[in-house]
Each structure stands twice: as structure tokens, then as C-alpha cells.
JSON list of C-alpha atoms in Angstrom, two decimals:
[
{"chain": "A", "resi": 525, "resn": "ASN", "atom": "CA", "xyz": [-4.02, 2.46, -54.12]},
{"chain": "A", "resi": 526, "resn": "ALA", "atom": "CA", "xyz": [-5.05, 1.04, -57.50]},
{"chain": "A", "resi": 527, "resn": "GLY", "atom": "CA", "xyz": [-3.19, -2.29, -57.14]},
{"chain": "A", "resi": 528, "resn": "VAL", "atom": "CA", "xyz": [-4.10, -4.46, -60.13]},
{"chain": "A", "resi": 529, "resn": "THR", "atom": "CA", "xyz": [-6.39, -2.88, -62.72]},
{"chain": "A", "resi": 530, "resn": "GLN", "atom": "CA", "xyz": [-8.18, -4.91, -65.39]},
{"chain": "A", "resi": 531, "resn": "THR", "atom": "CA", "xyz": [-10.05, -3.58, -68.40]},
{"chain": "A", "resi": 532, "resn": "PRO", "atom": "CA", "xyz": [-12.71, -4.05, -69.54]},
{"chain": "A", "resi": 533, "resn": "LYS", "atom": "CA", "xyz": [-14.88, -5.25, -66.64]},
{"chain": "A", "resi": 534, "resn": "PHE", "atom": "CA", "xyz": [-17.50, -6.82, -68.94]},
{"chain": "A", "resi": 535, "resn": "GLN", "atom": "CA", "xyz": [-17.44, -7.85, -72.59]},
{"chain": "A", "resi": 536, "resn": "VAL", "atom": "CA", "xyz": [-19.71, -9.76, -74.95]},
{"chain": "A", "resi": 537, "resn": "LEU", "atom": "CA", "xyz": [-18.19, -11.19, -78.12]},
{"chain": "A", "resi": 538, "resn": "LYS", "atom": "CA", "xyz": [-19.41, -13.25, -81.03]},
{"chain": "A", "resi": 539, "resn": "THR", "atom": "CA", "xyz": [-17.74, -16.52, -81.90]},
{"chain": "A", "resi": 540, "resn": "GLY", "atom": "CA", "xyz": [-14.65, -15.89, -84.01]},
{"chain": "A", "resi": 541, "resn": "GLN", "atom": "CA", "xyz": [-14.06, -12.32, -82.85]},
{"chain": "A", "resi": 542, "resn": "SER", "atom": "CA", "xyz": [-10.78, -11.35, -81.26]},
{"chain": "A", "resi": 543, "resn": "MET", "atom": "CA", "xyz": [-10.06, -9.18, -78.27]},
{"chain": "A", "resi": 544, "resn": "THR", "atom": "CA", "xyz": [-7.34, -8.26, -75.80]},
{"chain": "A", "resi": 545, "resn": "LEU", "atom": "CA", "xyz": [-7.80, -8.11, -72.04]},
{"chain": "A", "resi": 546, "resn": "GLN", "atom": "CA", "xyz": [-5.61, -5.53, -70.39]},
{"chain": "A", "resi": 547, "resn": "CYS", "atom": "CA", "xyz": [-3.94, -5.73, -66.98]},
{"chain": "A", "resi": 548, "resn": "ALA", "atom": "CA", "xyz": [-1.71, -3.23, -65.21]},
{"chain": "A", "resi": 549, "resn": "GLN", "atom": "CA", "xyz": [-0.20, -3.22, -61.74]},
{"chain": "A", "resi": 550, "resn": "ASP", "atom": "CA", "xyz": [1.36, -0.34, -59.83]},
{"chain": "A", "resi": 551, "resn": "MET", "atom": "CA", "xyz": [3.15, -2.30, -57.10]},
{"chain": "A", "resi": 552, "resn": "ASN", "atom": "CA", "xyz": [6.43, -2.79, -58.99]},
{"chain": "A", "resi": 553, "resn": "HIS", "atom": "CA", "xyz": [5.91, -6.56, -58.92]},
{"chain": "A", "resi": 554, "resn": "ASN", "atom": "CA", "xyz": [8.08, -8.81, -61.06]},
{"chain": "A", "resi": 555, "resn": "SER", "atom": "CA", "xyz": [5.62, -11.65, -61.65]},
{"chain": "A", "resi": 556, "resn": "MET", "atom": "CA", "xyz": [2.20, -11.50, -63.32]},
{"chain": "A", "resi": 557, "resn": "TYR", "atom": "CA", "xyz": [-0.48, -14.13, -64.02]},
{"chain": "A", "resi": 558, "resn": "TRP", "atom": "CA", "xyz": [-3.67, -14.75, -65.95]},
{"chain": "A", "resi": 559, "resn": "TYR", "atom": "CA", "xyz": [-6.34, -17.11, -64.58]},
{"chain": "A", "resi": 560, "resn": "ARG", "atom": "CA", "xyz": [-9.81, -18.12, -65.63]},
{"chain": "A", "resi": 561, "resn": "GLN", "atom": "CA", "xyz": [-12.53, -18.99, -63.12]},
{"chain": "A", "resi": 562, "resn": "ASP", "atom": "CA", "xyz": [-15.46, -21.18, -64.11]},
{"chain": "A", "resi": 563, "resn": "PRO", "atom": "CA", "xyz": [-18.27, -22.52, -61.88]},
{"chain": "A", "resi": 564, "resn": "GLY", "atom": "CA", "xyz": [-17.14, -25.69, -60.13]},
{"chain": "A", "resi": 565, "resn": "MET", "atom": "CA", "xyz": [-13.63, -25.50, -61.66]},
{"chain": "A", "resi": 566, "resn": "GLY", "atom": "CA", "xyz": [-11.85, -23.16, -59.27]},
{"chain": "A", "resi": 567, "resn": "LEU", "atom": "CA", "xyz": [-9.00, -21.08, -60.65]},
{"chain": "A", "resi": 568, "resn": "ARG", "atom": "CA", "xyz": [-7.01, -22.32, -63.61]},
{"chain": "A", "resi": 569, "resn": "LEU", "atom": "CA", "xyz": [-3.73, -20.72, -64.68]},
{"chain": "A", "resi": 570, "resn": "ILE", "atom": "CA", "xyz": [-3.62, -19.73, -68.35]},
{"chain": "A", "resi": 571, "resn": "TYR", "atom": "CA", "xyz": [-0.21, -18.04, -68.65]},
{"chain": "A", "resi": 572, "resn": "TYR", "atom": "CA", "xyz": [2.26, -16.39, -66.36]},
{"chain": "A", "resi": 573, "resn": "SER", "atom": "CA", "xyz": [5.25, -14.10, -66.60]},
{"chain": "A", "resi": 574, "resn": "ALA", "atom": "CA", "xyz": [7.89, -14.68, -63.94]},
{"chain": "A", "resi": 575, "resn": "SER", "atom": "CA", "xyz": [9.67, -11.46, -64.86]},
{"chain": "A", "resi": 576, "resn": "GLU", "atom": "CA", "xyz": [9.66, -8.79, -67.54]},
{"chain": "A", "resi": 577, "resn": "GLY", "atom": "CA", "xyz": [10.61, -10.34, -70.87]},
{"chain": "A", "resi": 578, "resn": "THR", "atom": "CA", "xyz": [9.51, -13.91, -70.06]},
{"chain": "A", "resi": 579, "resn": "THR", "atom": "CA", "xyz": [6.19, -15.73, -70.44]},
{"chain": "A", "resi": 580, "resn": "ASP", "atom": "CA", "xyz": [5.25, -19.36, -69.80]},
{"chain": "A", "resi": 581, "resn": "LYS", "atom": "CA", "xyz": [2.22, -21.57, -70.31]},
{"chain": "A", "resi": 582, "resn": "GLY", "atom": "CA", "xyz": [0.02, -22.60, -67.43]},
{"chain": "A", "resi": 583, "resn": "GLU", "atom": "CA", "xyz": [-2.60, -25.36, -67.25]},
{"chain": "A", "resi": 584, "resn": "VAL", "atom": "CA", "xyz": [-4.95, -24.13, -70.00]},
{"chain": "A", "resi": 585, "resn": "PRO", "atom": "CA", "xyz": [-3.06, -22.01, -72.59]},
{"chain": "A", "resi": 586, "resn": "ASN", "atom": "CA", "xyz": [-4.79, -23.22, -75.76]},
{"chain": "A", "resi": 587, "resn": "GLY", "atom": "CA", "xyz": [-6.64, -20.45, -77.60]},
{"chain": "A", "resi": 588, "resn": "TYR", "atom": "CA", "xyz": [-4.80, -17.64, -75.78]},
{"chain": "A", "resi": 589, "resn": "ASN", "atom": "CA", "xyz": [-1.69, -15.55, -76.25]},
{"chain": "A", "resi": 590, "resn": "VAL", "atom": "CA", "xyz": [-0.02, -13.12, -73.87]},
{"chain": "A", "resi": 591, "resn": "SER", "atom": "CA", "xyz": [2.31, -10.15, -74.02]},
{"chain": "A", "resi": 592, "resn": "ARG", "atom": "CA", "xyz": [4.37, -8.76, -71.16]},
{"chain": "A", "resi": 593, "resn": "LEU", "atom": "CA", "xyz": [4.51, -5.25, -72.53]},
{"chain": "A", "resi": 594, "resn": "ASN", "atom": "CA", "xyz": [6.68, -3.87, -69.71]},
{"chain": "A", "resi": 595, "resn": "LYS", "atom": "CA", "xyz": [7.02, -4.46, -65.99]},
{"chain": "A", "resi": 596, "resn": "ARG", "atom": "CA", "xyz": [3.58, -2.97, -65.28]},
{"chain": "A", "resi": 597, "resn": "GLU", "atom": "CA", "xyz": [1.45, -4.47, -68.05]},
{"chain": "A", "resi": 598, "resn": "PHE", "atom": "CA", "xyz": [0.50, -8.02, -69.03]},
{"chain": "A", "resi": 599, "resn": "SER", "atom": "CA", "xyz": [-2.19, -8.53, -71.68]},
{"chain": "A", "resi": 600, "resn": "LEU", "atom": "CA", "xyz": [-4.18, -11.62, -72.67]},
{"chain": "A", "resi": 601, "resn": "ARG", "atom": "CA", "xyz": [-5.39, -12.04, -76.24]},
{"chain": "A", "resi": 602, "resn": "LEU", "atom": "CA", "xyz": [-8.12, -14.27, -77.63]},
{"chain": "A", "resi": 603, "resn": "GLU", "atom": "CA", "xyz": [-7.44, -14.57, -81.36]},
{"chain": "A", "resi": 604, "resn": "SER", "atom": "CA", "xyz": [-10.66, -16.34, -82.33]},
{"chain": "A", "resi": 605, "resn": "ALA", "atom": "CA", "xyz": [-13.12, -16.49, -79.45]},
{"chain": "A", "resi": 606, "resn": "ALA", "atom": "CA", "xyz": [-15.09, -19.67, -78.79]},
{"chain": "A", "resi": 607, "resn": "PRO", "atom": "CA", "xyz": [-18.10, -20.22, -76.49]},
{"chain": "A", "resi": 608, "resn": "SER", "atom": "CA", "xyz": [-15.89, -22.46, -74.30]},
{"chain": "A", "resi": 609, "resn": "GLN", "atom": "CA", "xyz": [-13.89, -19.35, -73.41]},
{"chain": "A", "resi": 610, "resn": "THR", "atom": "CA", "xyz": [-16.88, -17.76, -71.67]},
{"chain": "A", "resi": 611, "resn": "SER", "atom": "CA", "xyz": [-15.52, -17.21, -68.18]},
{"chain": "A", "resi": 612, "resn": "VAL", "atom": "CA", "xyz": [-14.33, -14.70, -65.61]},
{"chain": "A", "resi": 613, "resn": "TYR", "atom": "CA", "xyz": [-10.69, -13.78, -66.20]},
{"chain": "A", "resi": 614, "resn": "PHE", "atom": "CA", "xyz": [-8.44, -12.60, -63.39]},
{"chain": "A", "resi": 615, "resn": "CYS", "atom": "CA", "xyz": [-5.04, -10.99, -63.58]},
{"chain": "A", "resi": 616, "resn": "ALA", "atom": "CA", "xyz": [-2.70, -11.17, -60.59]},
{"chain": "A", "resi": 617, "resn": "SER", "atom": "CA", "xyz": [0.77, -10.01, -59.66]},
{"chain": "A", "resi": 618, "resn": "SER", "atom": "CA", "xyz": [3.31, -10.87, -56.99]},
{"chain": "A", "resi": 619, "resn": "GLU", "atom": "CA", "xyz": [6.73, -9.94, -55.77]},
{"chain": "A", "resi": 620, "resn": "SER", "atom": "CA", "xyz": [9.52, -12.41, -56.48]},
{"chain": "A", "resi": 621, "resn": "VAL", "atom": "CA", "xyz": [10.39, -14.94, -53.82]},
{"chain": "A", "resi": 622, "resn": "GLY", "atom": "CA", "xyz": [12.62, -13.24, -51.29]},
{"chain": "A", "resi": 623, "resn": "THR", "atom": "CA", "xyz": [13.75, -13.64, -47.73]},
{"chain": "A", "resi": 624, "resn": "GLY", "atom": "CA", "xyz": [10.14, -13.73, -46.61]},
{"chain": "A", "resi": 625, "resn": "GLY", "atom": "CA", "xyz": [9.47, -16.86, -48.65]},
{"chain": "A", "resi": 626, "resn": "PHE", "atom": "CA", "xyz": [6.90, -17.29, -51.37]},
{"chain": "A", "resi": 627, "resn": "GLN", "atom": "CA", "xyz": [4.94, -14.08, -51.82]},
{"chain": "A", "resi": 628, "resn": "PRO", "atom": "CA", "xyz": [1.11, -13.84, -52.02]},
{"chain": "A", "resi": 629, "resn": "GLN", "atom": "CA", "xyz": [-0.63, -12.77, -55.19]},
{"chain": "A", "resi": 630, "resn": "HIS", "atom": "CA", "xyz": [-2.65, -9.58, -55.62]},
{"chain": "A", "resi": 631, "resn": "PHE", "atom": "CA", "xyz": [-5.71, -9.90, -57.85]},
{"chain": "A", "resi": 632, "resn": "GLY", "atom": "CA", "xyz": [-7.69, -7.55, -60.01]},
{"chain": "A", "resi": 633, "resn": "ASP", "atom": "CA", "xyz": [-11.49, -7.54, -59.91]},
{"chain": "A", "resi": 634, "resn": "GLY", "atom": "CA", "xyz": [-11.82, -9.58, -63.08]},
{"chain": "A", "resi": 635, "resn": "THR", "atom": "CA", "xyz": [-13.20, -9.33, -66.61]},
{"chain": "A", "resi": 636, "resn": "ARG", "atom": "CA", "xyz": [-16.52, -11.08, -67.20]},
{"chain": "A", "resi": 637, "resn": "LEU", "atom": "CA", "xyz": [-16.43, -12.35, -70.77]},
{"chain": "A", "resi": 638, "resn": "SER", "atom": "CA", "xyz": [-19.36, -13.92, -72.63]},
{"chain": "A", "resi": 639, "resn": "ILE", "atom": "CA", "xyz": [-18.96, -15.43, -76.07]},
{"chain": "A", "resi": 640, "resn": "LEU", "atom": "CA", "xyz": [-22.11, -16.07, -78.06]},
{"chain": "B", "resi": 508, "resn": "GLY", "atom": "CA", "xyz": [3.28, -32.58, -57.86]},
{"chain": "B", "resi": 509, "resn": "ASP", "atom": "CA", "xyz": [2.10, -30.13, -55.24]},
{"chain": "B", "resi": 510, "resn": "SER", "atom": "CA", "xyz": [-1.63, -30.09, -54.49]},
{"chain": "B", "resi": 511, "resn": "VAL", "atom": "CA", "xyz": [-4.22, -28.62, -52.12]},
{"chain": "B", "resi": 512, "resn": "THR", "atom": "CA", "xyz": [-7.45, -30.28, -51.01]},
{"chain": "B", "resi": 513, "resn": "GLN", "atom": "CA", "xyz": [-10.14, -28.37, -49.14]},
{"chain": "B", "resi": 514, "resn": "MET", "atom": "CA", "xyz": [-13.56, -29.34, -47.92]},
{"chain": "B", "resi": 515, "resn": "GLU", "atom": "CA", "xyz": [-16.40, -29.08, -50.35]},
{"chain": "B", "resi": 516, "resn": "GLY", "atom": "CA", "xyz": [-19.12, -26.56, -49.80]},
{"chain": "B", "resi": 517, "resn": "PRO", "atom": "CA", "xyz": [-21.35, -24.89, -49.49]},
{"chain": "B", "resi": 518, "resn": "VAL", "atom": "CA", "xyz": [-21.08, -24.43, -45.75]},
{"chain": "B", "resi": 519, "resn": "THR", "atom": "CA", "xyz": [-24.12, -22.78, -44.20]},
{"chain": "B", "resi": 520, "resn": "LEU", "atom": "CA", "xyz": [-23.93, -21.38, -40.67]},
{"chain": "B", "resi": 521, "resn": "SER", "atom": "CA", "xyz": [-25.98, -19.11, -38.45]},
{"chain": "B", "resi": 522, "resn": "GLU", "atom": "CA", "xyz": [-24.48, -15.84, -37.29]},
{"chain": "B", "resi": 523, "resn": "GLU", "atom": "CA", "xyz": [-22.12, -16.23, -34.29]},
{"chain": "B", "resi": 524, "resn": "ALA", "atom": "CA", "xyz": [-21.48, -19.92, -35.05]},
{"chain": "B", "resi": 525, "resn": "PHE", "atom": "CA", "xyz": [-17.97, -21.42, -35.05]},
{"chain": "B", "resi": 526, "resn": "LEU", "atom": "CA", "xyz": [-16.37, -21.93, -38.44]},
{"chain": "B", "resi": 527, "resn": "THR", "atom": "CA", "xyz": [-13.87, -24.55, -39.56]},
{"chain": "B", "resi": 528, "resn": "ILE", "atom": "CA", "xyz": [-12.86, -25.06, -43.20]},
{"chain": "B", "resi": 529, "resn": "ASN", "atom": "CA", "xyz": [-10.47, -27.95, -43.60]},
{"chain": "B", "resi": 530, "resn": "CYS", "atom": "CA", "xyz": [-7.43, -27.78, -45.87]},
{"chain": "B", "resi": 531, "resn": "THR", "atom": "CA", "xyz": [-4.69, -30.34, -46.42]},
{"chain": "B", "resi": 532, "resn": "TYR", "atom": "CA", "xyz": [-1.75, -30.18, -48.79]},
{"chain": "B", "resi": 533, "resn": "THR", "atom": "CA", "xyz": [0.86, -32.29, -50.54]},
{"chain": "B", "resi": 534, "resn": "ALA", "atom": "CA", "xyz": [4.17, -30.62, -51.27]},
{"chain": "B", "resi": 535, "resn": "THR", "atom": "CA", "xyz": [7.89, -31.20, -51.33]},
{"chain": "B", "resi": 536, "resn": "GLY", "atom": "CA", "xyz": [10.10, -29.05, -49.17]},
{"chain": "B", "resi": 537, "resn": "TYR", "atom": "CA", "xyz": [8.74, -26.23, -47.06]},
{"chain": "B", "resi": 538, "resn": "PRO", "atom": "CA", "xyz": [5.91, -24.39, -48.79]},
{"chain": "B", "resi": 539, "resn": "SER", "atom": "CA", "xyz": [4.25, -21.18, -47.68]},
{"chain": "B", "resi": 540, "resn": "LEU", "atom": "CA", "xyz": [0.51, -21.54, -47.04]},
{"chain": "B", "resi": 541, "resn": "PHE", "atom": "CA", "xyz": [-2.26, -19.03, -47.66]},
{"chain": "B", "resi": 542, "resn": "TRP", "atom": "CA", "xyz": [-5.97, -18.44, -47.27]},
{"chain": "B", "resi": 543, "resn": "TYR", "atom": "CA", "xyz": [-7.62, -16.14, -49.78]},
{"chain": "B", "resi": 544, "resn": "VAL", "atom": "CA", "xyz": [-11.20, -14.82, -49.67]},
{"chain": "B", "resi": 545, "resn": "GLN", "atom": "CA", "xyz": [-13.37, -13.85, -52.63]},
{"chain": "B", "resi": 546, "resn": "TYR", "atom": "CA", "xyz": [-16.45, -11.68, -52.09]},
{"chain": "B", "resi": 547, "resn": "PRO", "atom": "CA", "xyz": [-19.18, -11.60, -54.77]},
{"chain": "B", "resi": 548, "resn": "GLY", "atom": "CA", "xyz": [-18.11, -9.75, -57.89]},
{"chain": "B", "resi": 549, "resn": "GLU", "atom": "CA", "xyz": [-14.54, -9.25, -56.71]},
{"chain": "B", "resi": 550, "resn": "GLY", "atom": "CA", "xyz": [-11.12, -10.82, -57.14]},
{"chain": "B", "resi": 551, "resn": "LEU", "atom": "CA", "xyz": [-9.38, -12.92, -54.53]},
{"chain": "B", "resi": 552, "resn": "GLN", "atom": "CA", "xyz": [-7.69, -11.13, -51.67]},
{"chain": "B", "resi": 553, "resn": "LEU", "atom": "CA", "xyz": [-5.19, -12.46, -49.18]},
{"chain": "B", "resi": 554, "resn": "LEU", "atom": "CA", "xyz": [-6.79, -13.26, -45.82]},
{"chain": "B", "resi": 555, "resn": "LEU", "atom": "CA", "xyz": [-3.80, -14.71, -43.95]},
{"chain": "B", "resi": 556, "resn": "LYS", "atom": "CA", "xyz": [-0.58, -16.61, -44.49]},
{"chain": "B", "resi": 557, "resn": "ALA", "atom": "CA", "xyz": [2.02, -18.77, -42.71]},
{"chain": "B", "resi": 558, "resn": "THR", "atom": "CA", "xyz": [5.52, -19.40, -43.96]},
{"chain": "B", "resi": 559, "resn": "LYS", "atom": "CA", "xyz": [6.86, -22.16, -41.71]},
{"chain": "B", "resi": 560, "resn": "ALA", "atom": "CA", "xyz": [5.72, -25.04, -39.53]},
{"chain": "B", "resi": 561, "resn": "ASP", "atom": "CA", "xyz": [3.77, -24.08, -36.37]},
{"chain": "B", "resi": 562, "resn": "ASP", "atom": "CA", "xyz": [3.27, -20.50, -37.59]},
{"chain": "B", "resi": 563, "resn": "LYS", "atom": "CA", "xyz": [-0.23, -19.14, -36.97]},
{"chain": "B", "resi": 564, "resn": "GLY", "atom": "CA", "xyz": [-1.64, -16.69, -39.46]},
{"chain": "B", "resi": 565, "resn": "SER", "atom": "CA", "xyz": [-4.47, -14.44, -38.30]},
{"chain": "B", "resi": 566, "resn": "ASN", "atom": "CA", "xyz": [-6.59, -11.60, -39.66]},
{"chain": "B", "resi": 567, "resn": "LYS", "atom": "CA", "xyz": [-10.11, -10.22, -39.07]},
{"chain": "B", "resi": 568, "resn": "GLY", "atom": "CA", "xyz": [-10.80, -12.89, -36.42]},
{"chain": "B", "resi": 569, "resn": "PHE", "atom": "CA", "xyz": [-9.77, -15.75, -38.73]},
{"chain": "B", "resi": 570, "resn": "GLU", "atom": "CA", "xyz": [-6.88, -18.02, -37.79]},
{"chain": "B", "resi": 571, "resn": "ALA", "atom": "CA", "xyz": [-4.99, -20.95, -39.34]},
{"chain": "B", "resi": 572, "resn": "THR", "atom": "CA", "xyz": [-1.99, -22.90, -38.03]},
{"chain": "B", "resi": 573, "resn": "TYR", "atom": "CA", "xyz": [0.62, -24.50, -40.30]},
{"chain": "B", "resi": 574, "resn": "ARG", "atom": "CA", "xyz": [0.76, -28.15, -39.17]},
{"chain": "B", "resi": 575, "resn": "LYS", "atom": "CA", "xyz": [3.56, -29.98, -40.94]},
{"chain": "B", "resi": 576, "resn": "GLU", "atom": "CA", "xyz": [2.95, -33.27, -39.12]},
{"chain": "B", "resi": 577, "resn": "THR", "atom": "CA", "xyz": [-0.60, -33.46, -40.47]},
{"chain": "B", "resi": 578, "resn": "THR", "atom": "CA", "xyz": [0.06, -31.40, -43.64]},
{"chain": "B", "resi": 579, "resn": "SER", "atom": "CA", "xyz": [-2.91, -29.21, -42.76]},
{"chain": "B", "resi": 580, "resn": "PHE", "atom": "CA", "xyz": [-3.83, -25.52, -42.62]},
{"chain": "B", "resi": 581, "resn": "HIS", "atom": "CA", "xyz": [-7.43, -25.41, -41.40]},
{"chain": "B", "resi": 582, "resn": "LEU", "atom": "CA", "xyz": [-9.22, -22.04, -41.30]},
{"chain": "B", "resi": 583, "resn": "GLU", "atom": "CA", "xyz": [-11.16, -21.16, -38.13]},
{"chain": "B", "resi": 584, "resn": "LYS", "atom": "CA", "xyz": [-13.23, -18.30, -36.79]},
{"chain": "B", "resi": 585, "resn": "GLY", "atom": "CA", "xyz": [-14.91, -18.25, -33.42]},
{"chain": "B", "resi": 586, "resn": "SER", "atom": "CA", "xyz": [-18.01, -16.25, -34.34]},
{"chain": "B", "resi": 587, "resn": "VAL", "atom": "CA", "xyz": [-18.98, -15.67, -37.98]},
{"chain": "B", "resi": 588, "resn": "GLN", "atom": "CA", "xyz": [-20.93, -12.70, -39.27]},
{"chain": "B", "resi": 589, "resn": "VAL", "atom": "CA", "xyz": [-23.22, -12.32, -42.27]},
{"chain": "B", "resi": 590, "resn": "SER", "atom": "CA", "xyz": [-20.46, -10.21, -43.87]},
{"chain": "B", "resi": 591, "resn": "ASP", "atom": "CA", "xyz": [-18.15, -13.28, -43.84]},
{"chain": "B", "resi": 592, "resn": "SER", "atom": "CA", "xyz": [-20.26, -14.88, -46.57]},
{"chain": "B", "resi": 593, "resn": "ALA", "atom": "CA", "xyz": [-17.79, -15.47, -49.40]},
{"chain": "B", "resi": 594, "resn": "VAL", "atom": "CA", "xyz": [-15.70, -18.15, -51.11]},
{"chain": "B", "resi": 595, "resn": "TYR", "atom": "CA", "xyz": [-12.52, -19.18, -49.28]},
{"chain": "B", "resi": 596, "resn": "PHE", "atom": "CA", "xyz": [-9.48, -20.63, -51.07]},
{"chain": "B", "resi": 597, "resn": "CYS", "atom": "CA", "xyz": [-6.60, -22.48, -49.47]},
{"chain": "B", "resi": 598, "resn": "ALA", "atom": "CA", "xyz": [-3.34, -22.20, -51.41]},
{"chain": "B", "resi": 599, "resn": "LEU", "atom": "CA", "xyz": [0.35, -22.99, -51.30]},
{"chain": "B", "resi": 600, "resn": "GLY", "atom": "CA", "xyz": [3.50, -21.70, -52.96]},
{"chain": "B", "resi": 601, "resn": "ASN", "atom": "CA", "xyz": [6.89, -23.33, -52.96]},
{"chain": "B", "resi": 602, "resn": "THR", "atom": "CA", "xyz": [10.24, -21.56, -52.81]},
{"chain": "B", "resi": 603, "resn": "GLY", "atom": "CA", "xyz": [11.92, -21.67, -56.19]},
{"chain": "B", "resi": 604, "resn": "GLY", "atom": "CA", "xyz": [8.60, -21.71, -58.03]},
{"chain": "B", "resi": 605, "resn": "PHE", "atom": "CA", "xyz": [6.42, -18.96, -59.41]},
{"chain": "B", "resi": 606, "resn": "LYS", "atom": "CA", "xyz": [3.03, -20.60, -59.35]},
{"chain": "B", "resi": 607, "resn": "THR", "atom": "CA", "xyz": [0.48, -20.67, -56.54]},
{"chain": "B", "resi": 608, "resn": "ILE", "atom": "CA", "xyz": [-1.47, -23.91, -56.17]},
{"chain": "B", "resi": 609, "resn": "PHE", "atom": "CA", "xyz": [-5.10, -23.16, -55.24]},
{"chain": "B", "resi": 610, "resn": "GLY", "atom": "CA", "xyz": [-7.71, -25.42, -53.72]},
{"chain": "B", "resi": 611, "resn": "ALA", "atom": "CA", "xyz": [-11.13, -25.62, -55.33]},
{"chain": "B", "resi": 612, "resn": "GLY", "atom": "CA", "xyz": [-12.67, -23.09, -52.95]},
{"chain": "B", "resi": 613, "resn": "THR", "atom": "CA", "xyz": [-15.33, -23.43, -50.25]},
{"chain": "B", "resi": 614, "resn": "ARG", "atom": "CA", "xyz": [-18.43, -21.25, -50.36]},
{"chain": "B", "resi": 615, "resn": "LEU", "atom": "CA", "xyz": [-19.65, -20.01, -46.97]},
{"chain": "B", "resi": 616, "resn": "PHE", "atom": "CA", "xyz": [-23.17, -18.71, -46.36]},
{"chain": "B", "resi": 617, "resn": "VAL", "atom": "CA", "xyz": [-23.90, -17.07, -43.01]},
{"chain": "B", "resi": 618, "resn": "LYS", "atom": "CA", "xyz": [-27.57, -16.55, -42.07]},
{"chain": "B", "resi": 619, "resn": "ALA", "atom": "CA", "xyz": [-28.75, -13.76, -39.82]}
]
């Protein structure tokens, strides 16, 4: 019962370094999402992928890129990290909207990223 | 656009007290409504949901009723425990869309 798995769990970077956050889900979900969570700011959507082969910008896409590698995997890349990107990053997945209406999201446990 | 407003925290209660966390929404059409809970160091997890007006979602002693006339989905629990200390998020999703709209979250502290 892995659900949504994120790696790494913790990471410290220097300004200007690049890194990729990995996310994989084993629930055969069509849709996947990347959020960041900052104190007092709630959850903010960075990018999402409604289905394999598509990606779209969310509220705060600047400074990030994503890749929907296959149906299971959705990665988030920081090309040149900045201190403002220090945050906790969550990946989530959900089934497509069906007869049961809008489906809930399933979240990973997050990646805690600090940029010095 | 669609939005969710929930009461600001933190909310501090003694064990066995009654809990209410208010949530109201603005949306077109007939959204589905959710409550998620986030324990320290973890991701959000679904607590309960309701998909149409007058539906009551319930789980682990928590309840919320989808009130279309007041556009509300308030979370209640009759007797909280220390283990209920967490952040609670109200959220909505609309048919035809892919994005969930989250409230800002309400932190609950329960004292023994």
C-alpha cells in the first residue's frame, strides 16, 4: 500500500543549484499534481497533469518545470534554485472525474527543501 | 472563480470538548466538498467528503453536512482527543475541472 511516494524526503541546496523531485503513484490514477506549502500560505498548485502526456501551469509555476514520464511518475525540476523556493513540496494524484463526481486527491508525505 | 473560506486558527480545545470548524464556499454548479487532515510531518489525507446537497460525510467521529442553501460544509466532532491535533483543510472540486480548491487550513490543538 505505497500510494504516492516522494523522493527525497529532505534536501538542502545552494542558490543556483538544480535538482529534480521525484513522485510515483501505484494507484493507476490519471491525474497528478505538485503543490508547495509555506507557513501561512496554505497549499499552492505549481503544475498539474490531467492525464499522461499533458501538463498545465498552476498558480505558481515560475522557476519550475515538470515531466509526466509515464502514467505512474511525475517529476518537478528546479533549474536554478532560489531561497524563495524553500518550502515543503507535495505530490498528489487522483482518479479522473467519473460517475462518483470529483475524486479526492491522495498525497505523498512531502519533500522538505531548504535553499541557502 | 471558485473559492473556499475557513475559520482562522489556531483553535485550542480541552480533551472531550465539542469541535466546530466553519467552512463556506463559492462555486458554480454542483461541486463536491471535502475535508482533509494533515498530521505533523505528513501529507494531507482525506477525512470525509460529500458529493451533493444534504449529503453528510462522516469518518472517525467527524461529520460535515453539505448545505447548499448556506454554501457551507462545517466540520464537527462531539468529543475531541489529543490525537486529533492537526491541521484541517476544507476543499472543493467541480465536475469538469481537474483542480481542487483548498482553504487556508485551520490548526487544532487539543490539550489533555
